[in-house]
CSV table of C-alpha atoms in Angstrom, one decimal:
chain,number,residue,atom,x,y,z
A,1465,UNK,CA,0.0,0.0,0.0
A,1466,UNK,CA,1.5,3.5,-1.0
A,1467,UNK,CA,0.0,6.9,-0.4
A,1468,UNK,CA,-1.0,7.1,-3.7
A,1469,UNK,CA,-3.5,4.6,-3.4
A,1470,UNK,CA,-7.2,4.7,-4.4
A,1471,UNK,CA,-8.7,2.0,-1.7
A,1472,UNK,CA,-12.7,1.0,-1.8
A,1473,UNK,CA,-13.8,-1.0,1.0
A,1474,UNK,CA,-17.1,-2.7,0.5
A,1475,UNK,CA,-19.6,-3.2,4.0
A,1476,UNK,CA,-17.3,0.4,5.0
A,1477,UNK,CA,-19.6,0.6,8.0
A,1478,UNK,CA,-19.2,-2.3,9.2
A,1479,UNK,CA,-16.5,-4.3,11.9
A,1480,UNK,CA,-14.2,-5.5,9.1
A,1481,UNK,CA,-14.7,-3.0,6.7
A,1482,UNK,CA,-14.3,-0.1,9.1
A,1483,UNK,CA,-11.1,-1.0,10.6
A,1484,UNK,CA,-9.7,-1.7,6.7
A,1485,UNK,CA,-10.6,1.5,5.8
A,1486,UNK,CA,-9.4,3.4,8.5
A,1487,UNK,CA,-6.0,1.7,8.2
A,1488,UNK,CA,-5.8,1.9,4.8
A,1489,UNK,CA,-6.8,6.2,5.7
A,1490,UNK,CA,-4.2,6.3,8.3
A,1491,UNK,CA,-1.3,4.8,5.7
A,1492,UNK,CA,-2.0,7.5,3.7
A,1493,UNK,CA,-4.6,6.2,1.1
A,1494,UNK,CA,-7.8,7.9,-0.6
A,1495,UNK,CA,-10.1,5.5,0.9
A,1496,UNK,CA,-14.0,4.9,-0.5
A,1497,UNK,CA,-16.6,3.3,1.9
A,1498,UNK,CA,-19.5,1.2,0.0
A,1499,UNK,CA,-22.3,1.7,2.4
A,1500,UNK,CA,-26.6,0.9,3.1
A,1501,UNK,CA,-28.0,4.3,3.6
A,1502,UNK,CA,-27.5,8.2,4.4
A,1503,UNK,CA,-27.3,7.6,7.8
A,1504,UNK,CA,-24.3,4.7,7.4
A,1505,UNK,CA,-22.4,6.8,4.8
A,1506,UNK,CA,-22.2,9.7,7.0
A,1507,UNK,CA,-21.1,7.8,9.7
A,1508,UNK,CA,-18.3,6.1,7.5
A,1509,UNK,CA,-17.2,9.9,6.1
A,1510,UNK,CA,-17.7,12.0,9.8
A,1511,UNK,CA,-16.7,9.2,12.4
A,1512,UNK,CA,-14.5,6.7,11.0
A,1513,UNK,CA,-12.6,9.7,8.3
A,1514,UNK,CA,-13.1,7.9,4.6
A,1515,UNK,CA,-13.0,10.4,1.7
A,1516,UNK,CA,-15.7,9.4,-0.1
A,1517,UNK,CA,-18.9,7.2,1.0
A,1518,UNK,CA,-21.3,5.6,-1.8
A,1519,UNK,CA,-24.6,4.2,-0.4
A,1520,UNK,CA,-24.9,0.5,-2.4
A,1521,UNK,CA,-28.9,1.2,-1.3
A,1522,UNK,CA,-29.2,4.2,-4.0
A,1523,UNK,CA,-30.5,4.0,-7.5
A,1524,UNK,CA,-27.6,4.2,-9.9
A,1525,UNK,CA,-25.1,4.0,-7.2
A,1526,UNK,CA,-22.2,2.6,-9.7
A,1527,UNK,CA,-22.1,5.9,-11.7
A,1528,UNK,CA,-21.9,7.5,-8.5
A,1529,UNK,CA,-19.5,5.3,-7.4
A,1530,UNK,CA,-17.6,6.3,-11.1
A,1531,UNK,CA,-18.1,9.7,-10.8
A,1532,UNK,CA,-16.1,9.5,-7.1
A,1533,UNK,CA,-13.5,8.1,-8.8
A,1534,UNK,CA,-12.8,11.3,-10.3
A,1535,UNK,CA,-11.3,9.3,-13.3
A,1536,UNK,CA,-8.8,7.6,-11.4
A,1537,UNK,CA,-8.8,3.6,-11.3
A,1538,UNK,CA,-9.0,1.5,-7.7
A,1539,UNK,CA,-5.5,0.1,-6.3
A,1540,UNK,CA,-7.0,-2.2,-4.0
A,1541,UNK,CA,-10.7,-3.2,-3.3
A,1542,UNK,CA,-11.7,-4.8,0.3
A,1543,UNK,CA,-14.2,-7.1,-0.8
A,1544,UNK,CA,-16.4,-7.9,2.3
A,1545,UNK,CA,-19.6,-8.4,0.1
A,1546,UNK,CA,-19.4,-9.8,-3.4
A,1547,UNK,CA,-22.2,-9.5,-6.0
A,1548,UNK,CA,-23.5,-5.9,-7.0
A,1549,UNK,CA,-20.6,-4.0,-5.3
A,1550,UNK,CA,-18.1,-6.0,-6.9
A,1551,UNK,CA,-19.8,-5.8,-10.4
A,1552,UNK,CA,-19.5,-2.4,-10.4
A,1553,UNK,CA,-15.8,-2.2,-8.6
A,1554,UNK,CA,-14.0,-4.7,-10.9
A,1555,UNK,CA,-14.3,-2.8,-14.0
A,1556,UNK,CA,-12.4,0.2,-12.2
A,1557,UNK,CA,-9.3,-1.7,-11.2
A,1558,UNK,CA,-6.5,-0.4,-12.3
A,1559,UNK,CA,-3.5,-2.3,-13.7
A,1560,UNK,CA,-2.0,-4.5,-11.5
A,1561,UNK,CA,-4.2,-3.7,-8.4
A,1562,UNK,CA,-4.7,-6.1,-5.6
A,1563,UNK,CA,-8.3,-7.2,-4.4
A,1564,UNK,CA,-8.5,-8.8,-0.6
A,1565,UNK,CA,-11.6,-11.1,-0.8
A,1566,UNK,CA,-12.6,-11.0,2.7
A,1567,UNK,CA,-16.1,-11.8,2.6
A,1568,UNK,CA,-19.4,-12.2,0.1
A,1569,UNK,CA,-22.3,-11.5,2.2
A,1570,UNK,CA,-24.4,-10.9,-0.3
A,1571,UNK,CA,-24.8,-13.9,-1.4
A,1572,UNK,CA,-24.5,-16.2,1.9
A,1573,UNK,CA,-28.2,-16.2,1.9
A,1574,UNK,CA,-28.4,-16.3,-1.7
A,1575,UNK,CA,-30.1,-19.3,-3.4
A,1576,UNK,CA,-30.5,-18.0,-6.7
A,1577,UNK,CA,-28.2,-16.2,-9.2
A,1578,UNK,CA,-27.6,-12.4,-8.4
A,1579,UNK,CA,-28.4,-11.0,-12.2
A,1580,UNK,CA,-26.4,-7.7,-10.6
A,1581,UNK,CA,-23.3,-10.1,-9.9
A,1582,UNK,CA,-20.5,-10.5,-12.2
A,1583,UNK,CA,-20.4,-14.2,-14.0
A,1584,UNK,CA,-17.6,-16.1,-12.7
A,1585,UNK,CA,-16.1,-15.7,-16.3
A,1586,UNK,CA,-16.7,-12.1,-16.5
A,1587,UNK,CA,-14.4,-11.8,-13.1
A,1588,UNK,CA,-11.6,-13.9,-14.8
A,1589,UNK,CA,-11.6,-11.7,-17.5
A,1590,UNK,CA,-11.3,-8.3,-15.7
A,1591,UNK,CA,-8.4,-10.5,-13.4
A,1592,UNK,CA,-6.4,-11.6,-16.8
A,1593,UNK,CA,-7.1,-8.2,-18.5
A,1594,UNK,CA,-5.7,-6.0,-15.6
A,1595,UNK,CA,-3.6,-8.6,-14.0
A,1596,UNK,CA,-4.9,-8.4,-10.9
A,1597,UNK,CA,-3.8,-10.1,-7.9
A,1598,UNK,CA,-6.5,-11.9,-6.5
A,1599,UNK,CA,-6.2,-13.3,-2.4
A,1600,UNK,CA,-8.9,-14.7,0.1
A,1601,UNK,CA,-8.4,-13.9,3.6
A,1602,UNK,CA,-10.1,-15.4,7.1
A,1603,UNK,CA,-8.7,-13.7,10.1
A,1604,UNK,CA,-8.1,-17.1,12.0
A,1605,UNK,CA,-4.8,-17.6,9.8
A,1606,UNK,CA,-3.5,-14.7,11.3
A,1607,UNK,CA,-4.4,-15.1,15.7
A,1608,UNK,CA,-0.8,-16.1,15.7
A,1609,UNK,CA,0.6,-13.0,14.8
A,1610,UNK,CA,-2.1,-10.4,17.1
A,1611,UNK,CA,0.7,-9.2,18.9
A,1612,UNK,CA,1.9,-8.0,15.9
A,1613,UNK,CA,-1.0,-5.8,15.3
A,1614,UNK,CA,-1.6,-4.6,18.8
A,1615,UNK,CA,0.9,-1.9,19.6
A,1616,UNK,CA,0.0,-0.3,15.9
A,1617,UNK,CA,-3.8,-0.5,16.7
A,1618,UNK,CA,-3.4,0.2,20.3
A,1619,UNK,CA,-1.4,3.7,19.0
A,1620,UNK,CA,-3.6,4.9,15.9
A,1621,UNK,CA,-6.7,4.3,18.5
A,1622,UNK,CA,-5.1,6.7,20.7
A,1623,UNK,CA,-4.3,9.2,18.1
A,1624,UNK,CA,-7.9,9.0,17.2
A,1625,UNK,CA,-7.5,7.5,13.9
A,1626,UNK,CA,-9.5,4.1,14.5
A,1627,UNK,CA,-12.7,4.3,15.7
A,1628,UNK,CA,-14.5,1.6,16.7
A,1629,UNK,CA,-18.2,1.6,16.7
A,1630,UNK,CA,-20.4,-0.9,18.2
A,1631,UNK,CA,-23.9,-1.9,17.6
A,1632,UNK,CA,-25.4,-3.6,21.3
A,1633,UNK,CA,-28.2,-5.7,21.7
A,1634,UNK,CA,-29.5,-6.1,25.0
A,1635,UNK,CA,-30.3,-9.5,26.5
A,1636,UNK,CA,-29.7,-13.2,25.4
A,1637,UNK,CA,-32.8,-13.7,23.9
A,1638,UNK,CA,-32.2,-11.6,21.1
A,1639,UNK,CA,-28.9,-13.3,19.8
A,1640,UNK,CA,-30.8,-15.0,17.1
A,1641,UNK,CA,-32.3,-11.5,16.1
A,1642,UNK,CA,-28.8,-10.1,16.5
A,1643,UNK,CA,-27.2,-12.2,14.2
A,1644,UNK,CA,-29.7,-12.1,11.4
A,1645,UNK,CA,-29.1,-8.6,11.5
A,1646,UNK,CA,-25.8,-8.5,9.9
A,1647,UNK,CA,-27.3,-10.3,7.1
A,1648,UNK,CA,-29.8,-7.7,6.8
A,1649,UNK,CA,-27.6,-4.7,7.3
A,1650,UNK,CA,-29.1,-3.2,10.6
A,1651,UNK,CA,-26.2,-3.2,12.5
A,1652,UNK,CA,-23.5,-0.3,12.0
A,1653,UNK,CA,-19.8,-1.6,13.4
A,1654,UNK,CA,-19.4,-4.9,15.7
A,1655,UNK,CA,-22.4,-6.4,16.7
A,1656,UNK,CA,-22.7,-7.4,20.6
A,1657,UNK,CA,-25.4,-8.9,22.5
A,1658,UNK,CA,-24.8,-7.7,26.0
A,1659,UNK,CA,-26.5,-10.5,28.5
């Protein structure tokens, strides 16, 4: 990652995506949140310090995502979601850029084909065009190395450049309810059911 860098993170509002971002903000990157909503994209711009949020939710939210852009091509895409964001992300990579498959929410519910989604072909083909590098990653390949990450987190938190942001549920009951939430996009940040 280089200062230079145009970063989207997809889900920017939420526990993975935010932290991404804001690291990706604090290295020095232009950073652009995918969010649900007016009220999650200002949270993504005013509290957790993107550049530039595009609410997913919004009729013809690809040309606004293009129009962001300002003409400039994405150096590395955070995928936490899959289907529609990607579609409309893939096509703006530029050259050589590097896309961190973290997640495909949209579609872990899914049981038909997402007509917005990209055909597994049409992906290869943007991937061999603009040789991209292409890498899945599951946070419990890297519990080993958390004390790596600590003193860095522990600092940029007190220098007020990562926020974290929780969304609580109160009361055991209401894990079930929690959980489907994150499927439906109602919570903003980590999801925790206080008991």
């Amino acid at each position: 990652m280089c200062i230079r860098d145009s970063v989207v993170i997809s889900a920017a509002a939420g526990s993975v995506g935010s932290i991404a971002g804001q690291l990706c903000k604090a290295m020095g990157a232009t950073v652009i949140g995918f969010a649900g909503g007016g009220a999650k994209c200002a949270h993504v711009i005013d509290t957790l310090g993107f550049d530039v949020a595009v609410d997913y939710k919004a009729e013809g939210f690809a040309d606004k995502f293009a129009e962001a852009l300002g003409g400039k091509r994405v150096n590395v895409f955070w995928d936490n979601t899959s289907g529609p964001i990607a579609a409309a992300v893939y096509p703006m990579m530029a050259d050589h850029g590097r896309v961190v498959l973290c997640g495909e929410i949209s579609a872990y519910n899914s049981t038909t084909a997402n007509e917005e989604a990209l055909s597994h072909a049409q992906v290869n083909h943007l991937i061999l065009e603009r040789r991209l590098r292409v890498e899945g990653i599951l946070v419990t390949e890297f519990f080993p190395r958390i004390g790596e990450a600590l003193p860095t987190l522990i600092q940029l938190h007190s220098e007020g450049k990562l926020a974290g942001t929780a969304h609580v549920v109160n009361g055991f009951e209401n894990t079930v309810t929690a959980f489907l939430g994150l499927f439906e996009g109602k919570n903003t940040g980590k999801t925790i059911v206080a008991i």
